[in-house]
mmCIF file of C-alpha atoms in Angstrom:
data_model
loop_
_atom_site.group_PDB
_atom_site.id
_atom_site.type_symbol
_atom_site.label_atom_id
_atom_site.label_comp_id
_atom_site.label_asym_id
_atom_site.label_seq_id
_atom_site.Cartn_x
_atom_site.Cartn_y
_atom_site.Cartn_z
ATOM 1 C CA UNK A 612 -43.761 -12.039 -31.157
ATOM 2 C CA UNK A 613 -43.376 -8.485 -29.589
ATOM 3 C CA UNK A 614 -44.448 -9.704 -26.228
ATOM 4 C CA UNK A 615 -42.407 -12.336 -26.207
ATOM 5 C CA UNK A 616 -39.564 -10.037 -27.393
ATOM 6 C CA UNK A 617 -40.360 -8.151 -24.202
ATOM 7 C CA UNK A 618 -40.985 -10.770 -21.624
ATOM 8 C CA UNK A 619 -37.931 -12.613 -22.592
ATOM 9 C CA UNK A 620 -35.552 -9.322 -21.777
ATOM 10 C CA UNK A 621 -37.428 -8.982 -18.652
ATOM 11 C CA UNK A 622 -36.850 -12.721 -17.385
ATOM 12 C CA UNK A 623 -33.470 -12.821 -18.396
ATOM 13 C CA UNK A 624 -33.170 -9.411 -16.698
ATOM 14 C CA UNK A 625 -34.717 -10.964 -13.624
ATOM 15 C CA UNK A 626 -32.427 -14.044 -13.363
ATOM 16 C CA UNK A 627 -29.288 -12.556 -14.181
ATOM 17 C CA UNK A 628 -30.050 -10.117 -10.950
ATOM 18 C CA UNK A 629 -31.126 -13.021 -8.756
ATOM 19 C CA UNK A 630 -28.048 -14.705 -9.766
ATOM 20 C CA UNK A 631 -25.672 -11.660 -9.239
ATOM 21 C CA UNK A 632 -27.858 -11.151 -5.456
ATOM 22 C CA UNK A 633 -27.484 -15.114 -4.599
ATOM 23 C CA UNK A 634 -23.372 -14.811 -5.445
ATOM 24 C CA UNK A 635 -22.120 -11.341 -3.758
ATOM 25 C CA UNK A 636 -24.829 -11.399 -1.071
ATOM 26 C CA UNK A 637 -25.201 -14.934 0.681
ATOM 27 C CA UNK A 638 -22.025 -17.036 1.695
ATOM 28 C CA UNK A 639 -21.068 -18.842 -1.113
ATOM 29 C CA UNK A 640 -17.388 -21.038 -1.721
ATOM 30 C CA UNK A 641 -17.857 -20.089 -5.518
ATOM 31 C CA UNK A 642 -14.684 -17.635 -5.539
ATOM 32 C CA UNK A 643 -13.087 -19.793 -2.948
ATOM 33 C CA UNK A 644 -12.591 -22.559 -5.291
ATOM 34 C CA UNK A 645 -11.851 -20.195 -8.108
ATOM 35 C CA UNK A 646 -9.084 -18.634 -6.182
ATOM 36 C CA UNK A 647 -8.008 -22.252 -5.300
ATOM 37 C CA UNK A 648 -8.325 -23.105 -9.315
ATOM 38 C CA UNK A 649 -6.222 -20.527 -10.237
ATOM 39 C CA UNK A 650 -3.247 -20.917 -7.821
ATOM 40 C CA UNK A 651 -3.227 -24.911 -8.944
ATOM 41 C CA UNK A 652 -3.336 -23.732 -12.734
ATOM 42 C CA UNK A 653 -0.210 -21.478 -12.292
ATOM 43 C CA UNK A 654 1.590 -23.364 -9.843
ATOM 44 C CA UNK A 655 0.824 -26.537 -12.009
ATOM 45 C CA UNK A 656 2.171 -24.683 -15.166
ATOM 46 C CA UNK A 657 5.257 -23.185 -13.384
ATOM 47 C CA UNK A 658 6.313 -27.093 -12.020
ATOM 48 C CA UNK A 659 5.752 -28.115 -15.198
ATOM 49 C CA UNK A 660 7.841 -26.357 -17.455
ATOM 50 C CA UNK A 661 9.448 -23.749 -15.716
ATOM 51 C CA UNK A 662 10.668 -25.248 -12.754
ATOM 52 C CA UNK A 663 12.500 -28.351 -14.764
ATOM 53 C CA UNK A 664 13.773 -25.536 -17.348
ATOM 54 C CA UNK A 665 15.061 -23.429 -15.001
ATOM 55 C CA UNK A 666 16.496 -26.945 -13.242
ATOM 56 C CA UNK A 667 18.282 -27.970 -16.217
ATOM 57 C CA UNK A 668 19.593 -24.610 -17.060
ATOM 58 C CA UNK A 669 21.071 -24.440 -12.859
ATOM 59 C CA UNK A 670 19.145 -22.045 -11.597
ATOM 60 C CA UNK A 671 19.471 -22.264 -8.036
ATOM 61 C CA UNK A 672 17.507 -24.382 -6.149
ATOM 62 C CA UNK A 673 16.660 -21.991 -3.248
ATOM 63 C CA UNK A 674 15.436 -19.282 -5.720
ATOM 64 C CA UNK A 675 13.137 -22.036 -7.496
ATOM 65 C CA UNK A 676 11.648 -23.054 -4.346
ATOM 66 C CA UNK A 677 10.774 -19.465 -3.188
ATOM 67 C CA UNK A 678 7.555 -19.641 -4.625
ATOM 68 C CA UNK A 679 6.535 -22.660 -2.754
ATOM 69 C CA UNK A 680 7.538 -21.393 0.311
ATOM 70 C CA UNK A 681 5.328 -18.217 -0.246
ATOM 71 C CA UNK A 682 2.922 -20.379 -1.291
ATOM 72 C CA UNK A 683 2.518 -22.545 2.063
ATOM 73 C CA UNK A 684 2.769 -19.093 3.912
ATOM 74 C CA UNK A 685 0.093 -17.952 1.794
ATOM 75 C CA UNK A 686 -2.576 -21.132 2.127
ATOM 76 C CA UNK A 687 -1.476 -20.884 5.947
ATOM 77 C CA UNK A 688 -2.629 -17.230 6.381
ATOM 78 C CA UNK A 689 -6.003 -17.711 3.768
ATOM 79 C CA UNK A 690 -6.946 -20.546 6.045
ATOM 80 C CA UNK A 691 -6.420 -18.360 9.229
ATOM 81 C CA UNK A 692 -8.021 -15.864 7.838
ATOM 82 C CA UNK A 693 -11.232 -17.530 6.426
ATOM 83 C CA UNK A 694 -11.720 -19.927 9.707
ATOM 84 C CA UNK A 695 -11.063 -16.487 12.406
ATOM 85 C CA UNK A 696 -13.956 -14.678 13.837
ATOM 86 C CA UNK A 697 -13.438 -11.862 12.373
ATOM 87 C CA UNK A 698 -15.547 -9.910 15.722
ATOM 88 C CA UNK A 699 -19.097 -11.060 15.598
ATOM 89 C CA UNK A 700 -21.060 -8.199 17.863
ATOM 90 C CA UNK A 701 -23.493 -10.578 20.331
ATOM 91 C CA UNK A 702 -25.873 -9.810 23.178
ATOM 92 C CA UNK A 703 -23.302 -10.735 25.543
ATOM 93 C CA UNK A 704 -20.125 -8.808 24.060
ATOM 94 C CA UNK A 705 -22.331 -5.884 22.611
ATOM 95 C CA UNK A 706 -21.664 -3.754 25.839
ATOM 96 C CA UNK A 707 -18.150 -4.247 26.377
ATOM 97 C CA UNK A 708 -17.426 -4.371 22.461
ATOM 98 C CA UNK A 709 -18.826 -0.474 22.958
ATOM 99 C CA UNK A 710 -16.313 0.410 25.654
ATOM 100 C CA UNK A 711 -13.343 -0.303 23.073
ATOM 101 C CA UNK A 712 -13.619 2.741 20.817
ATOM 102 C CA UNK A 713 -14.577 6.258 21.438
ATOM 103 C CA UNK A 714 -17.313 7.073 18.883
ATOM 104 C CA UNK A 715 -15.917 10.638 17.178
ATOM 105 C CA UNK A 716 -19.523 11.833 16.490
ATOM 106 C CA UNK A 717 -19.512 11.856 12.564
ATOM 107 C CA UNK A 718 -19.745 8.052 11.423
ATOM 108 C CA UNK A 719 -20.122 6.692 14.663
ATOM 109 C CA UNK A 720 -22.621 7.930 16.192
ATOM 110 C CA UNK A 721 -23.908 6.869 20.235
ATOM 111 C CA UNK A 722 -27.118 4.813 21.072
ATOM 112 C CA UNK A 723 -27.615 3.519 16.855
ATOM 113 C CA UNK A 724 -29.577 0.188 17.281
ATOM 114 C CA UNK A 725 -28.536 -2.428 14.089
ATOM 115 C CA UNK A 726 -32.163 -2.919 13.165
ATOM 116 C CA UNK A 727 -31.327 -6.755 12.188
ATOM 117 C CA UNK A 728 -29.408 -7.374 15.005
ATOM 118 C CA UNK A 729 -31.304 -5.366 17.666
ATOM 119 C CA UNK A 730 -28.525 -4.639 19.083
ATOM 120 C CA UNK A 731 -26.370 -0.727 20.143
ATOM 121 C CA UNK A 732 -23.705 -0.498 17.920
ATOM 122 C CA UNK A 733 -20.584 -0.160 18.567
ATOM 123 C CA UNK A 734 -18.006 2.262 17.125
ATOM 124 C CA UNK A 735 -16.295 0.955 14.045
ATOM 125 C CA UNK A 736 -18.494 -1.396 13.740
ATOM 126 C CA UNK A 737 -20.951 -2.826 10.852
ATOM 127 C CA UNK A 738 -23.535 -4.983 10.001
ATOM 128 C CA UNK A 739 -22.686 -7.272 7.335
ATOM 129 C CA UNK A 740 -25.284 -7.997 4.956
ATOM 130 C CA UNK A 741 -23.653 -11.194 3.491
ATOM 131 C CA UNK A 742 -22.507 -13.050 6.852
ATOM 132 C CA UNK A 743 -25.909 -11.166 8.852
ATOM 133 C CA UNK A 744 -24.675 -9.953 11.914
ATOM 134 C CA UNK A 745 -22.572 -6.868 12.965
ATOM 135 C CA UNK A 746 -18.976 -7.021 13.022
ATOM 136 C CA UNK A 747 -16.515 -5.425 15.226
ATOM 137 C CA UNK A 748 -13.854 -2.830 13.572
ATOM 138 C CA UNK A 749 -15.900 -3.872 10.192
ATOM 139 C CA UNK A 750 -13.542 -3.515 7.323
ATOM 140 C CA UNK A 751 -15.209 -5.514 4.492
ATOM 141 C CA UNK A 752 -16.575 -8.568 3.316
ATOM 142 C CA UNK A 753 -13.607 -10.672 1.102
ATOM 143 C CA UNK A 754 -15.399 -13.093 -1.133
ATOM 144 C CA UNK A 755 -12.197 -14.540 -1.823
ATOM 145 C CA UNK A 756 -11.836 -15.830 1.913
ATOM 146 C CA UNK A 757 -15.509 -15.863 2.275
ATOM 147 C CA UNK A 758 -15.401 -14.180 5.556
ATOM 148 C CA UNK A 759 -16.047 -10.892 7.023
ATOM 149 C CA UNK A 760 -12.943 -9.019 7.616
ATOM 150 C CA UNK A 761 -12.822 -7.154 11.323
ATOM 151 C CA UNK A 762 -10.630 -6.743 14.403
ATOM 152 C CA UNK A 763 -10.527 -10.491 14.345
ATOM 153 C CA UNK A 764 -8.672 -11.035 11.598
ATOM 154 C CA UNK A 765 -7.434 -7.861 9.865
ATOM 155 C CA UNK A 766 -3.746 -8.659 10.942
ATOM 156 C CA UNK A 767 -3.913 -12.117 9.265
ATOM 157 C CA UNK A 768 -5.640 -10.540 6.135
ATOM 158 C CA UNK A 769 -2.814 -8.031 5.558
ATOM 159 C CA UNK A 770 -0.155 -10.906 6.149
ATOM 160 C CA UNK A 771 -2.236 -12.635 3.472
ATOM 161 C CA UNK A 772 -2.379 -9.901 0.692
ATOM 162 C CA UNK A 773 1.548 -9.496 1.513
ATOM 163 C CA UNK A 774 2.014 -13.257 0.748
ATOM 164 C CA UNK A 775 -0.438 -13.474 -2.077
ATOM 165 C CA UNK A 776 1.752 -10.518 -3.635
ATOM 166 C CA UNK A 777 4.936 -12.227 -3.053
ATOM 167 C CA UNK A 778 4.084 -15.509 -4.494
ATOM 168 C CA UNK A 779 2.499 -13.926 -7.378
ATOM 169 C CA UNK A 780 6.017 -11.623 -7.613
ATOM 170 C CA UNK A 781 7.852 -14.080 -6.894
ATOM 171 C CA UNK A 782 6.229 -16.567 -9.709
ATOM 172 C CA UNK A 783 6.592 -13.915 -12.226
ATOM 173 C CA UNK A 784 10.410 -13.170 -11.390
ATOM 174 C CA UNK A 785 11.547 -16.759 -11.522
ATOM 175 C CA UNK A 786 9.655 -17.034 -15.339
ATOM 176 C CA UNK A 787 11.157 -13.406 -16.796
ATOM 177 C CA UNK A 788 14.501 -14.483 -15.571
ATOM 178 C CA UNK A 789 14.006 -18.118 -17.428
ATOM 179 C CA UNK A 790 12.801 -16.056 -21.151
ATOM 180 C CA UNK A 791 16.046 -13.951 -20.749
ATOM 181 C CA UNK A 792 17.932 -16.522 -20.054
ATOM 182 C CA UNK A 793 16.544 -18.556 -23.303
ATOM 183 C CA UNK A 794 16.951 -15.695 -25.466
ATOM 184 C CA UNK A 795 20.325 -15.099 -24.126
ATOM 185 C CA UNK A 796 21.172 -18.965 -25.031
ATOM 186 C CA UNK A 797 20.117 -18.690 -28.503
ATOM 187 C CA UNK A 798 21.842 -15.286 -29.086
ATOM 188 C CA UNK A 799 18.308 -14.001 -31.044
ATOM 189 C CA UNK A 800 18.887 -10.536 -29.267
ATOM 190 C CA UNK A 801 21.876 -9.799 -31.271
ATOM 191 C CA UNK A 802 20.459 -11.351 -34.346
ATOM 192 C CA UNK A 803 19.369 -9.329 -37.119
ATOM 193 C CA UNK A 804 16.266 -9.774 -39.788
ATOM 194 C CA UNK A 805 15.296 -8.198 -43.392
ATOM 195 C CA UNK A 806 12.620 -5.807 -43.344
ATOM 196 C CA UNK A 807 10.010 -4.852 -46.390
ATOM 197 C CA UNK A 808 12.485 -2.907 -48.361
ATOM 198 C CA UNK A 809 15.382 -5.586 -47.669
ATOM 199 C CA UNK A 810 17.067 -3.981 -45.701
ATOM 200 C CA UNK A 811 19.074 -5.424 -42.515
ATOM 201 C CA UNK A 812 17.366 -4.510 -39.142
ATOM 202 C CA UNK A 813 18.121 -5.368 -34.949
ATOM 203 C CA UNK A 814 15.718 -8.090 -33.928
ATOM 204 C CA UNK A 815 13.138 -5.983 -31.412
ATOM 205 C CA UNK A 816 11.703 -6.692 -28.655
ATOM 206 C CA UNK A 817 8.058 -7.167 -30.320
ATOM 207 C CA UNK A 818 10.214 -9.975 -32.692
ATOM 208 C CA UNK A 819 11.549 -11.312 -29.641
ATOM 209 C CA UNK A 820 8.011 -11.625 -27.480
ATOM 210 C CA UNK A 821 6.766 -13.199 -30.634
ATOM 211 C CA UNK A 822 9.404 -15.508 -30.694
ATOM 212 C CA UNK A 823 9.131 -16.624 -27.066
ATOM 213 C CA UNK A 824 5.273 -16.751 -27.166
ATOM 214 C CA UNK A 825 5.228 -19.221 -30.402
ATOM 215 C CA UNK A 826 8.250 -21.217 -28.850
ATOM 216 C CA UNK A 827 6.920 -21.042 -24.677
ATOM 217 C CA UNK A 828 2.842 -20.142 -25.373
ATOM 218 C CA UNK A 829 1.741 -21.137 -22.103
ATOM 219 C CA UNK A 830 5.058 -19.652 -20.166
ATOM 220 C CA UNK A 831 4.215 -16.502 -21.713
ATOM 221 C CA UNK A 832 0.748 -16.431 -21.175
ATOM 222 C CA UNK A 833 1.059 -17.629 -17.340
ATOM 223 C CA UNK A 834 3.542 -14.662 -17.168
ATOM 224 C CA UNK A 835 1.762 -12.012 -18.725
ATOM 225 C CA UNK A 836 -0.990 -12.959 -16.285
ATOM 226 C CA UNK A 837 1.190 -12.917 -12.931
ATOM 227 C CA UNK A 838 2.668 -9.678 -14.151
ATOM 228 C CA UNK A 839 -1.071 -8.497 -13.962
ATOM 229 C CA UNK A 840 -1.824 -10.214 -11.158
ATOM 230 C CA UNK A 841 0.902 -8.720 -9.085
ATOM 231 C CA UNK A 842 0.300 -4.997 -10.494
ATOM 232 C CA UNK A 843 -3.330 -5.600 -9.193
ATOM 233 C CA UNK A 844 -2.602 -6.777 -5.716
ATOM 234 C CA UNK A 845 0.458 -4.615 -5.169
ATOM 235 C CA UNK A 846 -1.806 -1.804 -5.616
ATOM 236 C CA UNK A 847 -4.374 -3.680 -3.364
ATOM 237 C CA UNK A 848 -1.684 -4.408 -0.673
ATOM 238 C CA UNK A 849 -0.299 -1.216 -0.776
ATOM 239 C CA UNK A 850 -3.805 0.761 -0.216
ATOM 240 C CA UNK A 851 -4.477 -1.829 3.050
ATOM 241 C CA UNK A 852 -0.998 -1.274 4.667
ATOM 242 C CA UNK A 853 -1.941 2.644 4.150
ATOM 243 C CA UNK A 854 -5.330 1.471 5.884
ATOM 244 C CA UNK A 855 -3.359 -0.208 8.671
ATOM 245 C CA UNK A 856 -0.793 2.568 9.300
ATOM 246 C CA UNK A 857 -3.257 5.368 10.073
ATOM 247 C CA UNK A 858 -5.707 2.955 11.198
ATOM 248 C CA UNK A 859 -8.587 2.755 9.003
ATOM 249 C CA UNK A 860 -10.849 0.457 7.874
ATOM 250 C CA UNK A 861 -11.953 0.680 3.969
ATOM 251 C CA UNK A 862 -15.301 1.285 5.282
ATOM 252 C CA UNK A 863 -14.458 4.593 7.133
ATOM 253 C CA UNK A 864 -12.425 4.989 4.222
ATOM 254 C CA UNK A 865 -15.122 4.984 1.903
ATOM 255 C CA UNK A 866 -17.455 6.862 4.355
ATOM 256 C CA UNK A 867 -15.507 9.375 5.030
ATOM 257 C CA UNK A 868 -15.018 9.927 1.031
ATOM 258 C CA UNK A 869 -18.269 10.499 0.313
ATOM 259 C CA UNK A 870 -19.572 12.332 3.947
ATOM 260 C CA UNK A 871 -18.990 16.164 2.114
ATOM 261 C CA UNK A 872 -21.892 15.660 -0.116
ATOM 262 C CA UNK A 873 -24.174 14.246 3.401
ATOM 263 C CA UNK A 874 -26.825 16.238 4.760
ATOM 264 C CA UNK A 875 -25.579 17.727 8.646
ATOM 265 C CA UNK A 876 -26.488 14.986 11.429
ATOM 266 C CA UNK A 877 -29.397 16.002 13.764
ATOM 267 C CA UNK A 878 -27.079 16.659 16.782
ATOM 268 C CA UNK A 879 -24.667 19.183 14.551
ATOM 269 C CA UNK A 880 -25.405 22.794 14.542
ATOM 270 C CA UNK A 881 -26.466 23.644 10.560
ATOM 271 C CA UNK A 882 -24.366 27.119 10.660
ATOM 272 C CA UNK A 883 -21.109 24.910 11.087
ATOM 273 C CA UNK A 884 -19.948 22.401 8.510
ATOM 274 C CA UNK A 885 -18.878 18.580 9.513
ATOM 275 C CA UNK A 886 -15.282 18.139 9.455
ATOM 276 C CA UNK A 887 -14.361 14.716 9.358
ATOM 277 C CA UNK A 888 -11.405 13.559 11.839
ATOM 278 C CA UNK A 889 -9.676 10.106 12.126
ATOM 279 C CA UNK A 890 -9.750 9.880 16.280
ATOM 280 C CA UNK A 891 -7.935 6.344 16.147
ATOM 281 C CA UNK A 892 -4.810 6.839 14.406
ATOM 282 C CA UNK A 893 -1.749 6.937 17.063
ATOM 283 C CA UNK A 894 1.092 6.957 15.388
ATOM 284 C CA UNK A 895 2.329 4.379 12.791
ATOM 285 C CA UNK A 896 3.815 1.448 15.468
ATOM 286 C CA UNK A 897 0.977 1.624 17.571
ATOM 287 C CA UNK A 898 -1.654 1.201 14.688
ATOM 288 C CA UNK A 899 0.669 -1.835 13.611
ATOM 289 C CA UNK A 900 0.510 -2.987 16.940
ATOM 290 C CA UNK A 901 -3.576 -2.413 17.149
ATOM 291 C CA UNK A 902 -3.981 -4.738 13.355
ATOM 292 C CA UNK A 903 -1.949 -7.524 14.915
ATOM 293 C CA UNK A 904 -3.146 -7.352 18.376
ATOM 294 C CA UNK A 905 -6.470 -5.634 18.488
ATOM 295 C CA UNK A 906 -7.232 -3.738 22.197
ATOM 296 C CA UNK A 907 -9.855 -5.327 24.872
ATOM 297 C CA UNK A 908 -11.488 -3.182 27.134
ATOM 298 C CA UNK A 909 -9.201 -4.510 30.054
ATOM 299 C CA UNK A 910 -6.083 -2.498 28.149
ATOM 300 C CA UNK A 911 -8.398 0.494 27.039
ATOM 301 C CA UNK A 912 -9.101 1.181 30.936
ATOM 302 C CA UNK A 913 -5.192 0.272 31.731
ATOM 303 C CA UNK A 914 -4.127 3.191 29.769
#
């Protein structure tokens, strides 16, 4: 009994890392369809009862269609996003690719060989050990496009999070506005209860959220979860526009986080300490203009 007590662990131990390996690090549709799953569960819940509540009360019909709207904008841009190349590094672009971006000596470094790829890398660029080849202006992998984000498709990506914001916003607006609007018709706010001691007391809001989640469970639920949703991707959206305006990628983000605790690079002198230095930021409009319309080789040699 006390080996099996300790093979058992083990196995479990095993398989739970296989799975864990099989789901963030191979291409899989798994969060795909989850992400899918949970815009038809709100969207589903918010045609359901909110929309024809809101409809019977007159809201108007332009602010009750907003989140549809966002929502095609959104599908539009996931789609774009998920299908793009987001700047595959090949044998036959690998040279030119390296013309495109100066390499500032600290995380890009001149003459690296990807030792999967066999290939030089170019600056700002990373191999990607879920998709398995090197990517060009590498940002990060999104499971929740299941695609590689890179010069390809960064643009679309950040139109995406903006839209996936909005909707989710937009969602959660529409339903607070509908609660108030049912409390207001019922006239509980400026109702009054008896406490423990019988005394008269103002109805509070914790009385009144009780109220509207045993009237409106699943309206309340669906909106305590958008309210979440949007805190978590505003602050998600608002870290990748920061990205995009001084021209980063999370990766040099993150690299250039943890490069004061790296040993010095062979080619630095050891007396002198490494001073990291974004090279590609060029002012907020141009950096804009680089996301949406990444620069070729032709335009680097133009200028």
């Amino acid at each position: 009994s006390q080996v099996l007590s300790l093979v058992i662990p083990s196995q479990l131990q095993r398989v739970t890392q296989q799975a864990l390996h099989r789901l963030f690090h191979t291409r899989s549709c798994l969060f795909v369809v989850l992400h899918v799953a949970l815009q038809a569960a709100v969207f589903g819940e918010y045609t359901w009862e909110v929309f024809v509540y809101c409809w019977e009360l007159q809201f108007h019909l332009l602010l009750l269609l907003l989140p549809y709207l966002l929502l095609a904008g959104n599908l539009g841009c996931f789609l774009l996003c998920s299908r793009a190349n987001p700047g595959t590094v090949t044998k036959s672009n690998a040279a030119s690719l390296a013309k495109v971006y100066a390499y500032d000596g600290v995380l890009f470094q001149r003459g690296l060989v990807c030792p999967t790829c066999t290939l030089e890398k170019p600056a700002r660029s990373k191999h990607c050990s879920v998709c398995r080849t090197c990517v060009h202006r590498f940002d990060h992998h999104c499971v929740w496009v299941n695609n590689c984000i890179g010069a390809g498709n960064t643009g679309v990506f950040l139109l995406y999070l903006l839209s996936l914001t909005a909707t989710a916003g937009a969602v959660a607006a529409v339903t607070a506005a509908l609660l108030i609007q049912l409390l207001l018709l019922s006239n509980l706010m400026h109702s009054t209860y008896l406490d423990a001691q019988g005394q008269e007391q103002p109805v509070g809001i914790p009385l009144l959220v009780q109220h509207l989640f045993l009237t409106f469970p699943r309206i309340v639920f669906m909106l305590g979860f958008v309210i979440l949703l949007t805190l978590v991707l505003g602050g998600y959206c608002s870290f990748s526009l920061y990205l995009a305006l001084t021209n980063q990628t999370t990766n040099e983000w993150c690299k250039s986080r943890r490069f004061g605790g790296s040993s010095h690079l062979p080619s630095q002198p050891h007396d002198r300490p490494l001073v990291y230095r974004n090279i590609y930021s060029k002012g907020v409009w141009r950096n804009l203009k680089e996301i949406f319309n990444p620069p070729t080789v032709l335009e680097r040699k133009k200028k």
